[in-house]
Protein backbone atom coordinates (compact mmCIF):
# COMPACT_ATOMS: atom_id res chain seq x y z
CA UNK A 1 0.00 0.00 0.00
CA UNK A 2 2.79 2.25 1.11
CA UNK A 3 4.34 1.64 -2.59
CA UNK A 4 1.18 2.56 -3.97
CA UNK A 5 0.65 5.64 -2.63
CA UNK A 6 4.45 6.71 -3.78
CA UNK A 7 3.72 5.98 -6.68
CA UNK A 8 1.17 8.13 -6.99
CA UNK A 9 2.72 11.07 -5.41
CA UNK A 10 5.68 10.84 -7.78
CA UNK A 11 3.21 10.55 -10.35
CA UNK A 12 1.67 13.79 -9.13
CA UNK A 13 4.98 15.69 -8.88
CA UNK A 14 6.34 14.73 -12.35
CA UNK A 15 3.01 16.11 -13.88
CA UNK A 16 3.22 19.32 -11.64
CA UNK A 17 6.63 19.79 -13.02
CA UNK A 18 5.85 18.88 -16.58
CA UNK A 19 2.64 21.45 -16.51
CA UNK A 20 4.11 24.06 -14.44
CA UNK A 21 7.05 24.44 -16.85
CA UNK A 22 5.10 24.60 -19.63
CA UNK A 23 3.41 27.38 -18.17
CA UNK A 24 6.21 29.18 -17.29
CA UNK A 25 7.82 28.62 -20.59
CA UNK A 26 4.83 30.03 -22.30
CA UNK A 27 4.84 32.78 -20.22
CA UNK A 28 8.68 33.73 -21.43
CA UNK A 29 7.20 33.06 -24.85
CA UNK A 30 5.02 36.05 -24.17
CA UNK A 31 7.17 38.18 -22.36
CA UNK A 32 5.52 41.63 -23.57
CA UNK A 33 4.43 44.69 -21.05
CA UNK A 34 0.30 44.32 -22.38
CA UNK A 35 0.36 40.60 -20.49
CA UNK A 36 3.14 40.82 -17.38
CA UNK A 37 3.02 44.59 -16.62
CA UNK A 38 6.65 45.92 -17.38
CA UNK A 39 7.57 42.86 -19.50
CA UNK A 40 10.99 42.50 -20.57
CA UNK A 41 12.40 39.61 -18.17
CA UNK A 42 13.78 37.71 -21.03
CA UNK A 43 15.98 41.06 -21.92
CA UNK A 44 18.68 39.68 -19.20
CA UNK A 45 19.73 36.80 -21.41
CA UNK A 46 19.78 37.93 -24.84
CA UNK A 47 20.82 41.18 -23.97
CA UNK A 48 23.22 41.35 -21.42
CA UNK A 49 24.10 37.60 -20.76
CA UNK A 50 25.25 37.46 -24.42
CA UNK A 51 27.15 40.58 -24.52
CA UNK A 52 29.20 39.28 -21.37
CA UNK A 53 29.64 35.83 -23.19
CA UNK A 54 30.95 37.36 -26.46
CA UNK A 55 33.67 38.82 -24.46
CA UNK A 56 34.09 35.45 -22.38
CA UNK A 57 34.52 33.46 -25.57
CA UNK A 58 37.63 35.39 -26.30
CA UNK A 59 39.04 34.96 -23.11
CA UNK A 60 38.64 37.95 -21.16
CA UNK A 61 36.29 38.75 -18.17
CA UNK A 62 34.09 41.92 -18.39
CA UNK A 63 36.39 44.77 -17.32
CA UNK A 64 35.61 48.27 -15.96
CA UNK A 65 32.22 47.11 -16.63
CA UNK A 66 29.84 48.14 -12.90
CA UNK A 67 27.42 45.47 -14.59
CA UNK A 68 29.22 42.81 -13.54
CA UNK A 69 29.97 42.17 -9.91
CA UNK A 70 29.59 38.18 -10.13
CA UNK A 71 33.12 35.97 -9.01
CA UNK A 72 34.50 34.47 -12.08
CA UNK A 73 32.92 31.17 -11.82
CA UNK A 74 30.03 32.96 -13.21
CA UNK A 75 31.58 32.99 -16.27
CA UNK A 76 31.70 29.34 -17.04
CA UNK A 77 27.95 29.51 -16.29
CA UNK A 78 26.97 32.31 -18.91
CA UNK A 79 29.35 30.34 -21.33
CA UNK A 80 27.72 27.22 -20.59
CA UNK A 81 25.08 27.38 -23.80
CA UNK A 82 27.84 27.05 -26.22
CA UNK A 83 27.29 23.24 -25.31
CA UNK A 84 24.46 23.68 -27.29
CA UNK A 85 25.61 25.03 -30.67
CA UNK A 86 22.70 24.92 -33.08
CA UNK A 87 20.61 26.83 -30.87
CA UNK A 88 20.50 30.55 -30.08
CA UNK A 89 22.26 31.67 -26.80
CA UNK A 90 18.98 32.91 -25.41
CA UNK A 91 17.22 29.14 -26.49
CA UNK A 92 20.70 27.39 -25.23
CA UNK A 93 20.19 29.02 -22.02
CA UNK A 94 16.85 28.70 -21.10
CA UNK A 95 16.98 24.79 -22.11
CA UNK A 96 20.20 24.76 -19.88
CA UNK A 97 18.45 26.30 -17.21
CA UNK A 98 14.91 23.95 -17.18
CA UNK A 99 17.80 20.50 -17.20
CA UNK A 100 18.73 22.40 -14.15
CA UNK A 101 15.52 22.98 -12.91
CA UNK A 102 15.28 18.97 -13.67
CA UNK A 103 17.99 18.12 -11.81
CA UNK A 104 17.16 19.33 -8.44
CA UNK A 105 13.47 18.20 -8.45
CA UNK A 106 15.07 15.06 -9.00
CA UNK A 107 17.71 15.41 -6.69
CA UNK A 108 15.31 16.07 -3.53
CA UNK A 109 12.89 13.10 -4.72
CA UNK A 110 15.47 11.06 -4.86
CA UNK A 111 15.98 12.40 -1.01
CA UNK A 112 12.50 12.29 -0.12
CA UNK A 113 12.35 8.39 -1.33
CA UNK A 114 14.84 7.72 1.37
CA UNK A 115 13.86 5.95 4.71
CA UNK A 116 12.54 8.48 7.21
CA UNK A 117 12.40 11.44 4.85
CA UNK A 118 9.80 13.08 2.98
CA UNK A 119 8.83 14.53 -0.66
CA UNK A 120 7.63 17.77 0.83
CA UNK A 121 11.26 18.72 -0.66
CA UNK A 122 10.42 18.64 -4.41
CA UNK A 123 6.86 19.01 -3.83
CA UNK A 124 7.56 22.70 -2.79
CA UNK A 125 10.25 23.24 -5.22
CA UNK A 126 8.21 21.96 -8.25
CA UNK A 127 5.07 24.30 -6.94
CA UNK A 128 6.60 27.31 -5.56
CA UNK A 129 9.29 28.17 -8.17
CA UNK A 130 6.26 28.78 -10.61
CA UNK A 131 4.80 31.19 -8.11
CA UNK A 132 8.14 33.74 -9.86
CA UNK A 133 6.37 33.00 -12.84
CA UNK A 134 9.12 33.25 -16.01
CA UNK A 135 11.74 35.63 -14.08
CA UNK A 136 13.52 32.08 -13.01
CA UNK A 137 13.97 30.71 -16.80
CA UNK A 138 16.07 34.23 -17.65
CA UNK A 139 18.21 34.57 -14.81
CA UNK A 140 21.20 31.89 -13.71
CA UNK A 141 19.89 31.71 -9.89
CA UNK A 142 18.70 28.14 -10.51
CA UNK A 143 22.03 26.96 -11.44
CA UNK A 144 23.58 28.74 -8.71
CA UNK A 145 20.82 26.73 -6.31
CA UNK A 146 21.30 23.34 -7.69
CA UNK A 147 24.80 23.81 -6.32
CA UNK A 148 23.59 24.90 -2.74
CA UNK A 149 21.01 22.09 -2.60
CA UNK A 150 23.33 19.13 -4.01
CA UNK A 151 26.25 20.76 -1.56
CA UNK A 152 23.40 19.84 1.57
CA UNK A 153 22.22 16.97 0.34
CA UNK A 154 25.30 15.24 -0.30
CA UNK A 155 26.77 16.04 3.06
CA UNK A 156 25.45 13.03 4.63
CA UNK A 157 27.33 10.80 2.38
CA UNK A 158 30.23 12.65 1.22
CA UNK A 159 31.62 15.47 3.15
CA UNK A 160 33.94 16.36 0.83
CA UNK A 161 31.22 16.32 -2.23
CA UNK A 162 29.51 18.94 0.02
CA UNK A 163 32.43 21.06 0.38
CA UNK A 164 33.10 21.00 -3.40
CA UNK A 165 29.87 21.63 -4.20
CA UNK A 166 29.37 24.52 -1.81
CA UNK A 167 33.09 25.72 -3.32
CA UNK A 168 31.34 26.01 -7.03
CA UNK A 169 28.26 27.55 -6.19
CA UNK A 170 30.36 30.20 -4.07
CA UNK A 171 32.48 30.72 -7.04
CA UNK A 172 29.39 31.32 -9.28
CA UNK A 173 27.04 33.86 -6.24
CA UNK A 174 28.85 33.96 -2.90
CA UNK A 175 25.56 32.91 -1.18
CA UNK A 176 26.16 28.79 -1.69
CA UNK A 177 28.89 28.95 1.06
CA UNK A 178 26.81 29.27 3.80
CA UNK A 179 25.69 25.91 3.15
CA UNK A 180 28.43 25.01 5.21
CA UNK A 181 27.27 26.92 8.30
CA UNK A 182 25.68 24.35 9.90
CA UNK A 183 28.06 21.43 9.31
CA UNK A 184 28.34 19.61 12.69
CA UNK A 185 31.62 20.84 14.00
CA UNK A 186 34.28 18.36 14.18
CA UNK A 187 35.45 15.95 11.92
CA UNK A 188 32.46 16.72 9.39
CA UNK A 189 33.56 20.54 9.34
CA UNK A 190 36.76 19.94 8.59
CA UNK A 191 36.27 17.81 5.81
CA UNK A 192 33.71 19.78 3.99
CA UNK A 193 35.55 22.81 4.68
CA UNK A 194 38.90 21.59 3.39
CA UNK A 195 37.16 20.31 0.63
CA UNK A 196 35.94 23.60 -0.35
CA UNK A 197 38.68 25.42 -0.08
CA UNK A 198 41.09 23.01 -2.37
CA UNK A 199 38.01 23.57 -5.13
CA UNK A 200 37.70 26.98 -4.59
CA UNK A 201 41.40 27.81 -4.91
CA UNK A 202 41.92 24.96 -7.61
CA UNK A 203 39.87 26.64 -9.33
CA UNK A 204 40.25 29.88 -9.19
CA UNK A 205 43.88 29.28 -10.19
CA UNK A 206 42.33 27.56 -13.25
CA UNK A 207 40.37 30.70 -14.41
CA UNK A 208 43.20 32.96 -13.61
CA UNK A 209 45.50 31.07 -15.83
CA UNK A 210 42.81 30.44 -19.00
CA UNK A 211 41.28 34.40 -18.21
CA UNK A 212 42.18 37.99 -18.64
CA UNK A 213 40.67 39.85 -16.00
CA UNK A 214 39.28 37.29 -13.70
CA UNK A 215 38.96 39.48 -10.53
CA UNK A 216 37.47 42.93 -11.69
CA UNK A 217 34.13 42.13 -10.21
CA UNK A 218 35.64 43.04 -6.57
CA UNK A 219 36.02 46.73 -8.14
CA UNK A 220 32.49 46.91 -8.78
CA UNK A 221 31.11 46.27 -5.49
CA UNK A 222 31.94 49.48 -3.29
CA UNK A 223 29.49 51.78 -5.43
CA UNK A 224 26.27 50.09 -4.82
CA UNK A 225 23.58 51.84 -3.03
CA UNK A 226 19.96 51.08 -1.75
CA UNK A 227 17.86 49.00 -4.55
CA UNK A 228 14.03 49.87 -4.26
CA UNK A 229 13.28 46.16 -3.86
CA UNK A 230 15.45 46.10 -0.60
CA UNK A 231 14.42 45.88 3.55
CA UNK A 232 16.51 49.61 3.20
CA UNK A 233 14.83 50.72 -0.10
CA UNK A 234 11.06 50.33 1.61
CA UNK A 235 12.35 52.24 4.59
CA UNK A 236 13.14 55.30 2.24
CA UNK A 237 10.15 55.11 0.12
CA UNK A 238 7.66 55.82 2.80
CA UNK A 239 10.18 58.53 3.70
CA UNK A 240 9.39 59.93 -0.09
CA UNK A 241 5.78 59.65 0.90
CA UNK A 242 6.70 61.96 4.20
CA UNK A 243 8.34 64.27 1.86
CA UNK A 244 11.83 63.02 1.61
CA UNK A 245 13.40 64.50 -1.54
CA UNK A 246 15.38 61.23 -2.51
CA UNK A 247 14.47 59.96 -6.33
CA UNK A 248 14.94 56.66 -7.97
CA UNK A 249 18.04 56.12 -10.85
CA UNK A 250 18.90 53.25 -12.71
CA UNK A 251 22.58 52.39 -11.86
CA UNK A 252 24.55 49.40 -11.02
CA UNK A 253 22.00 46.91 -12.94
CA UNK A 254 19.08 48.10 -10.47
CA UNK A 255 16.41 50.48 -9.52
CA UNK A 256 18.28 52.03 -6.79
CA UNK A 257 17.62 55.27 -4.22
CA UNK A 258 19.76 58.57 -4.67
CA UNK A 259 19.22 61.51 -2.30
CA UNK A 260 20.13 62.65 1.12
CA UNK A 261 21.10 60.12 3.83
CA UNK A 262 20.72 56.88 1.49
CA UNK A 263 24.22 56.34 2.50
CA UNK A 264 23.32 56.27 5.75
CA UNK A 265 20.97 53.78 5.04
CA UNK A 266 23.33 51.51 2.64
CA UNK A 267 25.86 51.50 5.97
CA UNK A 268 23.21 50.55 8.11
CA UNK A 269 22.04 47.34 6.21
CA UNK A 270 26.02 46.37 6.32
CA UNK A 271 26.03 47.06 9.54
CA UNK A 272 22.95 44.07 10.06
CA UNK A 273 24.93 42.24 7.69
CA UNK A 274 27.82 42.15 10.04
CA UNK A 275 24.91 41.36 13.31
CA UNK A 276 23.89 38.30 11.14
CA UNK A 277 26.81 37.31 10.95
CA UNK A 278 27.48 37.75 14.71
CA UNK A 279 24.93 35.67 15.45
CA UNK A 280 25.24 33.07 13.43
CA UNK A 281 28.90 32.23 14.94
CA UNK A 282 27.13 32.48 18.50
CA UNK A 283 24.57 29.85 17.44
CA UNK A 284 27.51 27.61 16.13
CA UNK A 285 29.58 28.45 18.96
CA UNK A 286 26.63 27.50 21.72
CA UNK A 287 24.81 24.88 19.61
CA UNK A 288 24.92 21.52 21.57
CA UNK A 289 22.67 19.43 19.92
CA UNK A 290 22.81 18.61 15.93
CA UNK A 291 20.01 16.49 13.88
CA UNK A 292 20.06 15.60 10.60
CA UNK A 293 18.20 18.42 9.84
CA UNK A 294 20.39 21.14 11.33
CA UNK A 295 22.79 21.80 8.22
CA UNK A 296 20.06 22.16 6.02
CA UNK A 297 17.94 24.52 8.91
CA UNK A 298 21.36 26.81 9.58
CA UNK A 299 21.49 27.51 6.00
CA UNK A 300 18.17 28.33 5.32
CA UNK A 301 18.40 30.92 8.52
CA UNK A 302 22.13 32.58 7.20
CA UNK A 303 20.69 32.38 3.33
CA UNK A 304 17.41 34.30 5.51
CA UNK A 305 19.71 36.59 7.56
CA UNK A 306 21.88 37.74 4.34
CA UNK A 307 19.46 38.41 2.02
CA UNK A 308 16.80 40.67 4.14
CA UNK A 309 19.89 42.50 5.38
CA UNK A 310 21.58 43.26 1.73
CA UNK A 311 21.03 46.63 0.18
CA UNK A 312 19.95 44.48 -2.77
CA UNK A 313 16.33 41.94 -2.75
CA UNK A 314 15.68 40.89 -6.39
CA UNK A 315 12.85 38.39 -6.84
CA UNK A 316 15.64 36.13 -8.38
CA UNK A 317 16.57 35.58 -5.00
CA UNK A 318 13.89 34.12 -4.03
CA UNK A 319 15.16 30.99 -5.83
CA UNK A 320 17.63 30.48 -3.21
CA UNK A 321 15.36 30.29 -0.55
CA UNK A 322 12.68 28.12 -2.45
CA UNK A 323 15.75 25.49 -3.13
CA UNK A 324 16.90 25.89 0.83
CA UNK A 325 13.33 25.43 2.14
CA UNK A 326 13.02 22.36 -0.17
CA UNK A 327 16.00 20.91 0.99
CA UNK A 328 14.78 21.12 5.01
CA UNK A 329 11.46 20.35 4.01
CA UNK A 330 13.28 16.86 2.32
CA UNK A 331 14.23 15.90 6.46
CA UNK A 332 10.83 15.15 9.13
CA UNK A 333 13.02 16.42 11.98
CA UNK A 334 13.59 20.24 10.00
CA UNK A 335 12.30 22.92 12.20
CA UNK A 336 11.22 25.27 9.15
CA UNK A 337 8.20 24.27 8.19
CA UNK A 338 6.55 27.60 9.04
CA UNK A 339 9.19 29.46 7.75
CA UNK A 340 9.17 27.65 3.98
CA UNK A 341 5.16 28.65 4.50
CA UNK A 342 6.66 32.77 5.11
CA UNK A 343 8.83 32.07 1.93
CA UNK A 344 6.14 31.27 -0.39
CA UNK A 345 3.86 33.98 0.51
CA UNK A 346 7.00 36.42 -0.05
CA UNK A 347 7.44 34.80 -3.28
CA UNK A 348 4.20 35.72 -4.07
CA UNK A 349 4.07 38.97 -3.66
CA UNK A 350 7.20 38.98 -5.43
CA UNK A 351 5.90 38.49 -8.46
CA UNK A 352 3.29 41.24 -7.95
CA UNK A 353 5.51 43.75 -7.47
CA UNK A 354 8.17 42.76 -10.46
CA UNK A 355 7.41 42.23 -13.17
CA UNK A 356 3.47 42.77 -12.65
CA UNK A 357 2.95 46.34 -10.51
CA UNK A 358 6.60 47.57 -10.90
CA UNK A 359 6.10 50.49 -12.46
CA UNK A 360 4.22 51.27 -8.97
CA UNK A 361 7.13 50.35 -7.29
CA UNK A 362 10.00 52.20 -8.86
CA UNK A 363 7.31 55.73 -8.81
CA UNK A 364 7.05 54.56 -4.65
CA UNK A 365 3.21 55.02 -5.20
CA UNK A 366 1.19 54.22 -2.37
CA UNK A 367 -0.04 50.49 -3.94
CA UNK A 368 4.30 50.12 -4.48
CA UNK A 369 4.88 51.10 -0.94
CA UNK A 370 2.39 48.70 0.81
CA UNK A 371 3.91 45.61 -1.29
CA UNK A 372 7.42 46.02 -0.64
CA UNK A 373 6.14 46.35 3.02
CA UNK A 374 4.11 43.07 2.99
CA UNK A 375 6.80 41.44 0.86
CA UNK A 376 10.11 42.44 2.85
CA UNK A 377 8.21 41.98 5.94
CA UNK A 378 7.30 38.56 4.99
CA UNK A 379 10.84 38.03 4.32
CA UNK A 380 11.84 39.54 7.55
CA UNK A 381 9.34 37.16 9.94
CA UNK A 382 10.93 34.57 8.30
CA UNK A 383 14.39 35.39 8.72
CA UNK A 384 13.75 35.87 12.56
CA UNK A 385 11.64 32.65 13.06
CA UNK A 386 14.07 31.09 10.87
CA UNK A 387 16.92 31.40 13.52
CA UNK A 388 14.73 31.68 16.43
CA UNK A 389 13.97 27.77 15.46
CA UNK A 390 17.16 27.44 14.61
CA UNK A 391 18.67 28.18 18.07
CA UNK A 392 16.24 26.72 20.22
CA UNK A 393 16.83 23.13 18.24
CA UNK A 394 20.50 23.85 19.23
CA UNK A 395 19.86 23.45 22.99
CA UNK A 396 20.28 20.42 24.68
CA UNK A 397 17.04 18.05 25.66
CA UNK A 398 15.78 17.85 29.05
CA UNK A 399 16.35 15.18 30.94
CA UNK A 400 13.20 14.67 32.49
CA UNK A 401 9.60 15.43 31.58
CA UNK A 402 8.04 18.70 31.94
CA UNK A 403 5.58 18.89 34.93
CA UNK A 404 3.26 20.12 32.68
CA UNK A 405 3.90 17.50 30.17
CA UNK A 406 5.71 14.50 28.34
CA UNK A 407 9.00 15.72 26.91
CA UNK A 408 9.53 14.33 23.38
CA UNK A 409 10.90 10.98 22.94
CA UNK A 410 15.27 12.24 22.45
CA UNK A 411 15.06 8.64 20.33
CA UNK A 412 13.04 9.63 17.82
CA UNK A 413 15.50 12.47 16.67
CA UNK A 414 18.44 11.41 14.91
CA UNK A 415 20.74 13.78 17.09
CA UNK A 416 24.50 14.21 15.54
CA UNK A 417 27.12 14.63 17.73
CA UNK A 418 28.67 18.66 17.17
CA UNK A 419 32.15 16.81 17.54
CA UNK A 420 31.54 13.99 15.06
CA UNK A 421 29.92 13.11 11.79
């Protein structure tokens, strides 16, 4: 019976994926401003993805160029269609990018197939990464994920798979490193993290020696200021609606604030940054107890922490946190069910204000104002129950029984040793 019933739910979340996709590559299809509001999603790939890659295919890195503040494993990402040579770079790309998509709904079944785990994983990564409607088939986030979510997923076999894998999506977006935060400390961390830093240098080296200009990104990172679509950037527009003089001004690749004391508000969000940060290395520092689940729940919460503390939100991002949530969602001992629940709502409003009301946004109307508030504030309660769960599943289990109540069976819980593997 139990057979039957997977079968059916795998039947169920292959069609989901197979209709979903469709959708959302009709949608990309149709990519105009009369059906999606400001339209133009698709104009990332053909446009500026392709003028990077010509320069790529000759060897050289964009240079002096503010566009591009990726690391340099981006680059073997964006050249990544010329595997597919009798199709246009935009086709080549999106194709590359639905595989992808593939690949890591197959990944977490194959997790969720696995004795004492659960398909909640893919089922919330084939449903809620539809909820961005197109915006993920024209942006590289999802390859940048599959690296994060194999990285997690493989730590329980291979500890040095996970570090490699965490190495290459760092090298791609930064973000994919903090998978490692929550490796139980020990044995397990120093594998992983030895792992990744032989892949990260290795290659690095690799693209230094085959690239001109593999490092100019780090020059293009100082100048940034306050996005719109930021926890910061909602701050200052209801200042504009108090009668703050700021404006908004395309620079950097983004809709970002100019004015009076946005500064002041791009040093503050570093400034969280840096708390986040802070308290991450407490939990990991105090932590006493591990599960299975606790890698995958301590990157969710720093993945959380990072991105609602960044002067920069785009709805791409929301990728990362979809792939995360599916990941802890893969393990019945994960302590985020609530906050995957926060992540999809966000997601959702996501895709109301870009691409559908974001002309609202960018003129910090009153209808732009109130969804960047529901949105970032979505993404803010989750970020704080996120590591609120997080720490509390750190402490040690009572001994004894509550008076007021059984304490959960410790036996149950699959607890990891912080010292061990």
């Amino acid at each position: 019976m139990k057979k039957v019933r997977r079968r059916h739910r795998l039947l169920l979340l292959a069609v989901g994926w197979l209709a979903s996709r469709a959708l959302m590559l009709w949608l990309l299809a149709h990519d105009q401003p009369t059906l999606l509001g400001s339209g133009g999603v698709a104009r990332e790939v053909w446009k500026l993805y392709f003028q990077w890659y010509g320069g790529l295919t000759h060897g050289a890195f964009p240079s002096g160029d503010h566009l591009w503040q990726y690391p340099p494993g981006a680059g073997l990402v964006l050249l990544s269609p010329a595997l597919l040579p009798n199709l246009t770079y935009f086709q080549a790309f999106v194709v590359l990018t639905v595989l992808t998509d593939a690949v890591i709904a197959l990944v977490l079944v194959r997790a969720g197939i696995r004795p004492g785990r659960s398909l909640r994983g893919a089922g919330l990564w084939i449903a809620g990464l539809p909820l961005l409607l197109h915006i993920p088939l024209a942006r590289y986030d999802v390859q940048v994920t599959a690296f994060a979510v194999i990285s997690l997923l493989a730590l329980s076999r291979s500890k040095r798979a996970c570090g490699a894998f965490a190495a290459l999506g760092a090298l791609v977006k930064v973000w994919p490193a903090l998978a490692l935060i929550g490796t139980p400390r020990g044995r397990t961390t120093r594998e992983a993290w030895t792992a990744a830093a032989v892949t990260a240098i290795t290659l690095l080296a690799l693209l230094a020696a085959l690239f001109r200009n593999p490092f100019d990104f780090l020059r293009q990172q100082g100048g940034r200021g306050v996005q719109i679509e930021s926890l910061g950037g909602t701050v200052l527009m209801f200042a504009r609606q108090a009668g703050w003089p700021g404006r908004t001004h395309y620079q950097y690749g983004a809709v970002e604030f100019v004015g009076p004391h946005v500064h002041d508000v791009a040093v503050g969000s570093l400034a969280l940054t840096v708390v986040a940060f802070a308290l991450l290395l407490l939990w990991r520092l105090r932590a006493r107890r591990w599960t299975a689940a606790t890698p995958y729940d301590a990157a969710l919460a720093a993945v959380l922490l990072f991105t609602v503390t960044s002067r920069v939100i785009s709805p791409q991002y929301m990728v990362w946190l979809i792939g995360l949530a599916a990941v802890c969602l893969t393990s019945r001992h994960t302590t985020q069910r609530p906050v995957a629940l926060l992540i999809l709502a966000a997601t959702a409003v996501s895709t109301m204000e870009y691409p559908t009301l974001y002309g609202q946004v960018i003129n910090t109307t009153w209808v732009g104002c109130v969804l960047m508030l529901v949105r970032n504030g979505l993404l803010a309660a989750a970020a704080v129950a996120s590591f609120v769960r997080l720490w509390r599943s750190g402490r040690p289990l009572p001994d004894h029984p509550e008076p007021d109540g059984p304490t959960r069976n410790p036996a149950r819980i699959p607890v990891l040793s912080p010292t061990g593997g």
